[in-house]
mmCIF file of C-alpha atoms in Angstrom:
data_model
loop_
_atom_site.group_PDB
_atom_site.id
_atom_site.type_symbol
_atom_site.label_atom_id
_atom_site.label_comp_id
_atom_site.label_asym_id
_atom_site.label_seq_id
_atom_site.Cartn_x
_atom_site.Cartn_y
_atom_site.Cartn_z
ATOM 1 C CA UNK A 1 0.000 0.000 0.000
ATOM 2 C CA UNK A 2 0.886 3.659 -0.089
ATOM 3 C CA UNK A 3 3.683 4.705 2.236
ATOM 4 C CA UNK A 4 4.738 8.253 3.107
ATOM 5 C CA UNK A 5 8.107 8.920 4.722
ATOM 6 C CA UNK A 6 8.842 12.270 6.337
ATOM 7 C CA UNK A 7 12.148 13.790 7.456
ATOM 8 C CA UNK A 8 13.436 15.114 9.753
ATOM 9 C CA UNK A 9 11.422 14.079 12.800
ATOM 10 C CA UNK A 10 12.581 17.179 14.674
ATOM 11 C CA UNK A 11 13.937 20.477 13.396
ATOM 12 C CA UNK A 12 15.249 23.410 15.396
ATOM 13 C CA UNK A 13 15.967 26.729 13.665
ATOM 14 C CA UNK A 14 16.777 30.263 14.703
ATOM 15 C CA UNK A 15 14.032 32.834 14.221
ATOM 16 C CA UNK A 16 14.362 34.339 10.768
ATOM 17 C CA UNK A 17 16.041 31.287 9.238
ATOM 18 C CA UNK A 18 14.388 28.949 6.752
ATOM 19 C CA UNK A 19 13.040 25.478 7.484
ATOM 20 C CA UNK A 20 12.662 22.631 5.029
ATOM 21 C CA UNK A 21 10.738 19.397 5.596
ATOM 22 C CA UNK A 22 10.848 16.581 3.058
ATOM 23 C CA UNK A 23 8.508 13.720 2.227
ATOM 24 C CA UNK A 24 8.617 10.801 -0.163
ATOM 25 C CA UNK A 25 5.699 8.686 -1.320
ATOM 26 C CA UNK A 26 5.406 5.336 -3.029
ATOM 27 C CA UNK A 27 2.195 5.395 -5.088
ATOM 28 C CA UNK A 28 2.903 6.897 -8.488
ATOM 29 C CA UNK A 29 -0.862 7.349 -9.001
ATOM 30 C CA UNK A 30 -1.073 9.915 -6.185
ATOM 31 C CA UNK A 31 -1.936 13.393 -7.421
ATOM 32 C CA UNK A 32 -2.657 15.433 -4.303
ATOM 33 C CA UNK A 33 -0.222 16.363 -1.532
ATOM 34 C CA UNK A 34 -1.334 18.508 1.420
ATOM 35 C CA UNK A 35 0.616 19.812 4.396
ATOM 36 C CA UNK A 36 -0.975 20.173 7.832
ATOM 37 C CA UNK A 37 0.160 22.121 10.876
ATOM 38 C CA UNK A 38 -0.780 20.862 14.325
ATOM 39 C CA UNK A 39 -0.255 22.914 17.452
ATOM 40 C CA UNK A 40 -0.071 21.159 20.800
ATOM 41 C CA UNK A 41 -3.374 19.528 21.728
ATOM 42 C CA UNK A 42 -5.184 20.925 18.708
ATOM 43 C CA UNK A 43 -6.450 19.578 15.428
ATOM 44 C CA UNK A 44 -4.330 19.492 12.264
ATOM 45 C CA UNK A 45 -5.029 22.421 9.977
ATOM 46 C CA UNK A 46 -4.279 22.588 6.277
ATOM 47 C CA UNK A 47 -1.611 25.167 5.480
ATOM 48 C CA UNK A 48 -0.874 24.457 1.829
ATOM 49 C CA UNK A 49 -1.435 21.767 -0.769
ATOM 50 C CA UNK A 50 -0.267 20.943 -4.261
ATOM 51 C CA UNK A 51 -1.535 18.876 -7.136
ATOM 52 C CA UNK A 52 0.643 16.926 -9.501
ATOM 53 C CA UNK A 53 0.043 19.238 -12.448
ATOM 54 C CA UNK A 54 2.247 21.922 -10.860
ATOM 55 C CA UNK A 55 5.787 21.780 -9.537
ATOM 56 C CA UNK A 56 5.637 24.566 -6.977
ATOM 57 C CA UNK A 57 3.086 26.566 -5.035
ATOM 58 C CA UNK A 58 3.681 29.516 -2.749
ATOM 59 C CA UNK A 59 1.590 31.288 -0.117
ATOM 60 C CA UNK A 60 3.397 34.139 1.605
ATOM 61 C CA UNK A 61 6.179 32.593 3.708
ATOM 62 C CA UNK A 62 5.370 28.989 2.907
ATOM 63 C CA UNK A 63 5.928 27.062 -0.293
ATOM 64 C CA UNK A 64 5.659 23.476 -1.431
ATOM 65 C CA UNK A 65 7.647 21.849 -4.231
ATOM 66 C CA UNK A 66 6.825 18.576 -5.931
ATOM 67 C CA UNK A 67 9.019 16.248 -7.977
ATOM 68 C CA UNK A 68 6.714 13.598 -9.415
ATOM 69 C CA UNK A 69 9.491 11.718 -11.130
ATOM 70 C CA UNK A 70 11.392 11.244 -7.896
ATOM 71 C CA UNK A 71 8.173 10.960 -5.870
ATOM 72 C CA UNK A 72 9.067 13.517 -3.276
ATOM 73 C CA UNK A 73 7.713 16.850 -2.116
ATOM 74 C CA UNK A 74 8.949 19.437 0.345
ATOM 75 C CA UNK A 75 7.630 22.203 2.570
ATOM 76 C CA UNK A 76 9.657 25.409 2.771
ATOM 77 C CA UNK A 77 9.070 28.021 5.455
ATOM 78 C CA UNK A 78 11.047 31.252 5.105
ATOM 79 C CA UNK A 79 11.659 33.959 7.727
ATOM 80 C CA UNK A 80 10.502 31.613 10.479
ATOM 81 C CA UNK A 81 8.736 33.041 13.519
ATOM 82 C CA UNK A 82 8.147 31.542 16.988
ATOM 83 C CA UNK A 83 4.474 30.978 16.112
ATOM 84 C CA UNK A 84 5.607 28.604 13.363
ATOM 85 C CA UNK A 85 6.613 26.162 16.120
ATOM 86 C CA UNK A 86 4.335 23.131 15.764
ATOM 87 C CA UNK A 87 4.213 19.630 14.322
ATOM 88 C CA UNK A 88 3.929 19.508 10.541
ATOM 89 C CA UNK A 89 2.500 16.529 8.637
ATOM 90 C CA UNK A 90 2.719 15.781 4.960
ATOM 91 C CA UNK A 91 0.198 13.513 3.280
ATOM 92 C CA UNK A 92 -0.455 11.776 0.006
ATOM 93 C CA UNK A 93 -3.756 10.703 -1.423
ATOM 94 C CA UNK A 94 -4.596 7.104 -2.086
ATOM 95 C CA UNK A 95 -7.474 6.092 -4.337
ATOM 96 C CA UNK A 96 -8.509 2.470 -3.918
ATOM 97 C CA UNK A 97 -9.803 0.149 -6.633
ATOM 98 C CA UNK A 98 -13.374 0.830 -5.492
ATOM 99 C CA UNK A 99 -12.697 4.577 -5.975
ATOM 100 C CA UNK A 100 -12.735 5.223 -2.243
ATOM 101 C CA UNK A 101 -10.443 8.065 -1.284
ATOM 102 C CA UNK A 102 -8.166 8.518 1.706
ATOM 103 C CA UNK A 103 -5.095 10.435 2.844
ATOM 104 C CA UNK A 104 -1.958 8.688 4.076
ATOM 105 C CA UNK A 105 0.115 10.769 6.482
ATOM 106 C CA UNK A 106 3.805 11.012 7.216
ATOM 107 C CA UNK A 107 5.034 10.596 10.782
ATOM 108 C CA UNK A 108 5.364 14.328 11.413
ATOM 109 C CA UNK A 109 8.131 16.882 11.993
ATOM 110 C CA UNK A 110 8.336 18.814 15.216
ATOM 111 C CA UNK A 111 9.569 22.302 14.317
ATOM 112 C CA UNK A 112 10.986 24.542 17.018
ATOM 113 C CA UNK A 113 11.762 28.161 16.169
ATOM 114 C CA UNK A 114 14.147 29.667 18.726
ATOM 115 C CA UNK A 115 13.622 33.387 19.419
ATOM 116 C CA UNK B 1 -21.159 28.012 12.106
ATOM 117 C CA UNK B 2 -20.176 24.905 10.135
ATOM 118 C CA UNK B 3 -17.713 22.341 11.392
ATOM 119 C CA UNK B 4 -16.955 18.977 12.917
ATOM 120 C CA UNK B 5 -17.728 18.394 16.575
ATOM 121 C CA UNK B 6 -16.076 15.651 18.565
ATOM 122 C CA UNK B 7 -17.129 14.882 22.091
ATOM 123 C CA UNK B 8 -16.005 14.556 24.725
ATOM 124 C CA UNK B 9 -12.588 16.243 24.601
ATOM 125 C CA UNK B 10 -11.196 13.923 27.289
ATOM 126 C CA UNK B 11 -12.438 10.426 28.053
ATOM 127 C CA UNK B 12 -11.309 7.994 30.725
ATOM 128 C CA UNK B 13 -12.239 4.323 30.829
ATOM 129 C CA UNK B 14 -11.284 1.183 32.654
ATOM 130 C CA UNK B 15 -9.667 -1.633 30.740
ATOM 131 C CA UNK B 16 -12.213 -4.119 29.400
ATOM 132 C CA UNK B 17 -14.939 -1.544 28.774
ATOM 133 C CA UNK B 18 -16.186 -0.529 25.352
ATOM 134 C CA UNK B 19 -16.352 3.208 24.735
ATOM 135 C CA UNK B 20 -17.958 5.234 21.936
ATOM 136 C CA UNK B 21 -16.508 8.484 20.596
ATOM 137 C CA UNK B 22 -18.883 10.923 18.981
ATOM 138 C CA UNK B 23 -18.321 12.771 15.688
ATOM 139 C CA UNK B 24 -20.930 15.095 14.182
ATOM 140 C CA UNK B 25 -20.566 17.383 11.155
ATOM 141 C CA UNK B 26 -22.871 20.035 9.721
ATOM 142 C CA UNK B 27 -20.830 20.628 6.579
ATOM 143 C CA UNK B 28 -23.047 18.366 4.472
ATOM 144 C CA UNK B 29 -19.978 16.295 3.678
ATOM 145 C CA UNK B 30 -20.440 12.811 2.270
ATOM 146 C CA UNK B 31 -17.155 11.260 3.409
ATOM 147 C CA UNK B 32 -16.024 10.862 7.027
ATOM 148 C CA UNK B 33 -12.871 9.394 8.526
ATOM 149 C CA UNK B 34 -11.422 8.312 11.862
ATOM 150 C CA UNK B 35 -7.705 8.628 12.526
ATOM 151 C CA UNK B 36 -5.656 7.653 15.532
ATOM 152 C CA UNK B 37 -2.635 9.672 16.636
ATOM 153 C CA UNK B 38 0.109 8.388 18.943
ATOM 154 C CA UNK B 39 3.145 10.377 20.115
ATOM 155 C CA UNK B 40 5.890 10.451 17.519
ATOM 156 C CA UNK B 41 3.694 8.887 14.884
ATOM 157 C CA UNK B 42 1.582 10.232 12.109
ATOM 158 C CA UNK B 43 -2.156 9.905 11.763
ATOM 159 C CA UNK B 44 -3.220 6.331 11.079
ATOM 160 C CA UNK B 45 -6.553 5.583 9.439
ATOM 161 C CA UNK B 46 -8.962 3.416 11.423
ATOM 162 C CA UNK B 47 -12.215 3.467 9.421
ATOM 163 C CA UNK B 48 -13.786 5.634 6.751
ATOM 164 C CA UNK B 49 -17.180 6.053 5.155
ATOM 165 C CA UNK B 50 -17.883 7.479 1.714
ATOM 166 C CA UNK B 51 -21.690 7.419 1.983
ATOM 167 C CA UNK B 52 -24.430 6.664 4.493
ATOM 168 C CA UNK B 53 -24.796 3.006 5.496
ATOM 169 C CA UNK B 54 -21.400 2.106 4.041
ATOM 170 C CA UNK B 55 -17.919 2.091 5.558
ATOM 171 C CA UNK B 56 -14.529 0.508 4.984
ATOM 172 C CA UNK B 57 -11.663 -0.593 7.199
ATOM 173 C CA UNK B 58 -8.566 1.533 7.244
ATOM 174 C CA UNK B 59 -5.052 0.430 8.095
ATOM 175 C CA UNK B 60 -5.614 -0.264 11.818
ATOM 176 C CA UNK B 61 -9.280 -1.313 12.140
ATOM 177 C CA UNK B 62 -8.776 -4.222 14.551
ATOM 178 C CA UNK B 63 -10.512 -3.609 17.878
ATOM 179 C CA UNK B 64 -12.676 -0.779 16.520
ATOM 180 C CA UNK B 65 -16.173 -0.551 15.048
ATOM 181 C CA UNK B 66 -18.184 2.230 13.399
ATOM 182 C CA UNK B 67 -21.634 2.976 12.065
ATOM 183 C CA UNK B 68 -22.936 5.503 9.544
ATOM 184 C CA UNK B 69 -26.691 5.618 9.944
ATOM 185 C CA UNK B 70 -26.894 9.354 9.295
ATOM 186 C CA UNK B 71 -24.876 11.556 6.953
ATOM 187 C CA UNK B 72 -23.840 13.913 9.738
ATOM 188 C CA UNK B 73 -22.776 11.293 12.286
ATOM 189 C CA UNK B 74 -19.937 8.758 12.343
ATOM 190 C CA UNK B 75 -19.414 7.347 15.857
ATOM 191 C CA UNK B 76 -16.386 5.195 16.656
ATOM 192 C CA UNK B 77 -16.521 2.415 19.254
ATOM 193 C CA UNK B 78 -13.272 1.339 20.856
ATOM 194 C CA UNK B 79 -13.851 -2.220 21.997
ATOM 195 C CA UNK B 80 -12.119 -4.211 24.700
ATOM 196 C CA UNK B 81 -10.372 -6.126 21.910
ATOM 197 C CA UNK B 82 -8.221 -3.067 21.096
ATOM 198 C CA UNK B 83 -4.949 -3.906 22.830
ATOM 199 C CA UNK B 84 -3.621 -0.377 23.230
ATOM 200 C CA UNK B 85 -6.543 2.061 23.072
ATOM 201 C CA UNK B 86 -5.004 5.070 24.821
ATOM 202 C CA UNK B 87 -4.501 7.670 22.086
ATOM 203 C CA UNK B 88 -5.727 10.906 20.515
ATOM 204 C CA UNK B 89 -8.598 10.233 18.112
ATOM 205 C CA UNK B 90 -9.381 12.583 15.243
ATOM 206 C CA UNK B 91 -12.488 12.614 13.107
ATOM 207 C CA UNK B 92 -12.405 14.248 9.677
ATOM 208 C CA UNK B 93 -14.603 14.802 6.650
ATOM 209 C CA UNK B 94 -14.491 15.810 3.005
ATOM 210 C CA UNK B 95 -17.288 16.785 0.593
ATOM 211 C CA UNK B 96 -16.897 13.455 -1.187
ATOM 212 C CA UNK B 97 -14.619 11.145 -3.040
ATOM 213 C CA UNK B 98 -11.710 12.949 -4.591
ATOM 214 C CA UNK B 99 -12.644 16.276 -3.007
ATOM 215 C CA UNK B 100 -9.912 17.219 -0.564
ATOM 216 C CA UNK B 101 -8.900 18.680 1.754
ATOM 217 C CA UNK B 102 -9.696 16.871 4.963
ATOM 218 C CA UNK B 103 -11.387 18.979 7.640
ATOM 219 C CA UNK B 104 -10.622 17.775 11.167
ATOM 220 C CA UNK B 105 -12.524 17.909 14.424
ATOM 221 C CA UNK B 106 -10.786 18.955 17.636
ATOM 222 C CA UNK B 107 -10.150 15.389 18.701
ATOM 223 C CA UNK B 108 -10.878 13.195 21.711
ATOM 224 C CA UNK B 109 -8.095 12.103 24.010
ATOM 225 C CA UNK B 110 -8.935 8.640 25.334
ATOM 226 C CA UNK B 111 -7.132 7.213 28.340
ATOM 227 C CA UNK B 112 -7.715 3.599 29.336
ATOM 228 C CA UNK B 113 -6.309 2.352 32.622
#
């Protein structure tokens, strides 16, 4: 089945620096790749997503890049701020033979932005 | 105010007891999902339902059961057969098949002692 690997598991950066989180997936049929941010004790919230017909998408300080050939995608956060500290999850869609749809998640990256 | 409501926020049970977690949505979404979250791990899919009166097992369905009698409700029962039930449980929904993204509820933290 679909597998999503995420690295690193923890990331500590100085405020103002950039942070990069990387994910790889196994199902070449996947076409949708979202990123979620989860603050302590709260629900995951979508921060950005990308479809396979584009290679990069940007929203202010965050961007996602996708390499379909290599089956990996990355989250880039520039000018990091303390409020960016959270756990970030990547995900990849999986469509089953009966057309049922689900998301498979990576194991998460705990990002700490030091003031 | 549309959204997904999970209740209760915290739940405590004794080992050997079944417990049901509630998930209600007023988004008129067709598809609903249950995920389990453990420390240091990602979200793992327990069960999902694409339409009323139909549901499928996810990757870790053993020891769990669900029902989907109404479009807006997708309760999850954690049975005594689940060997390690203490976890954070998240319910989610989407408008339908192939219509991301997932919208999550606030979660229920279940502790079994």
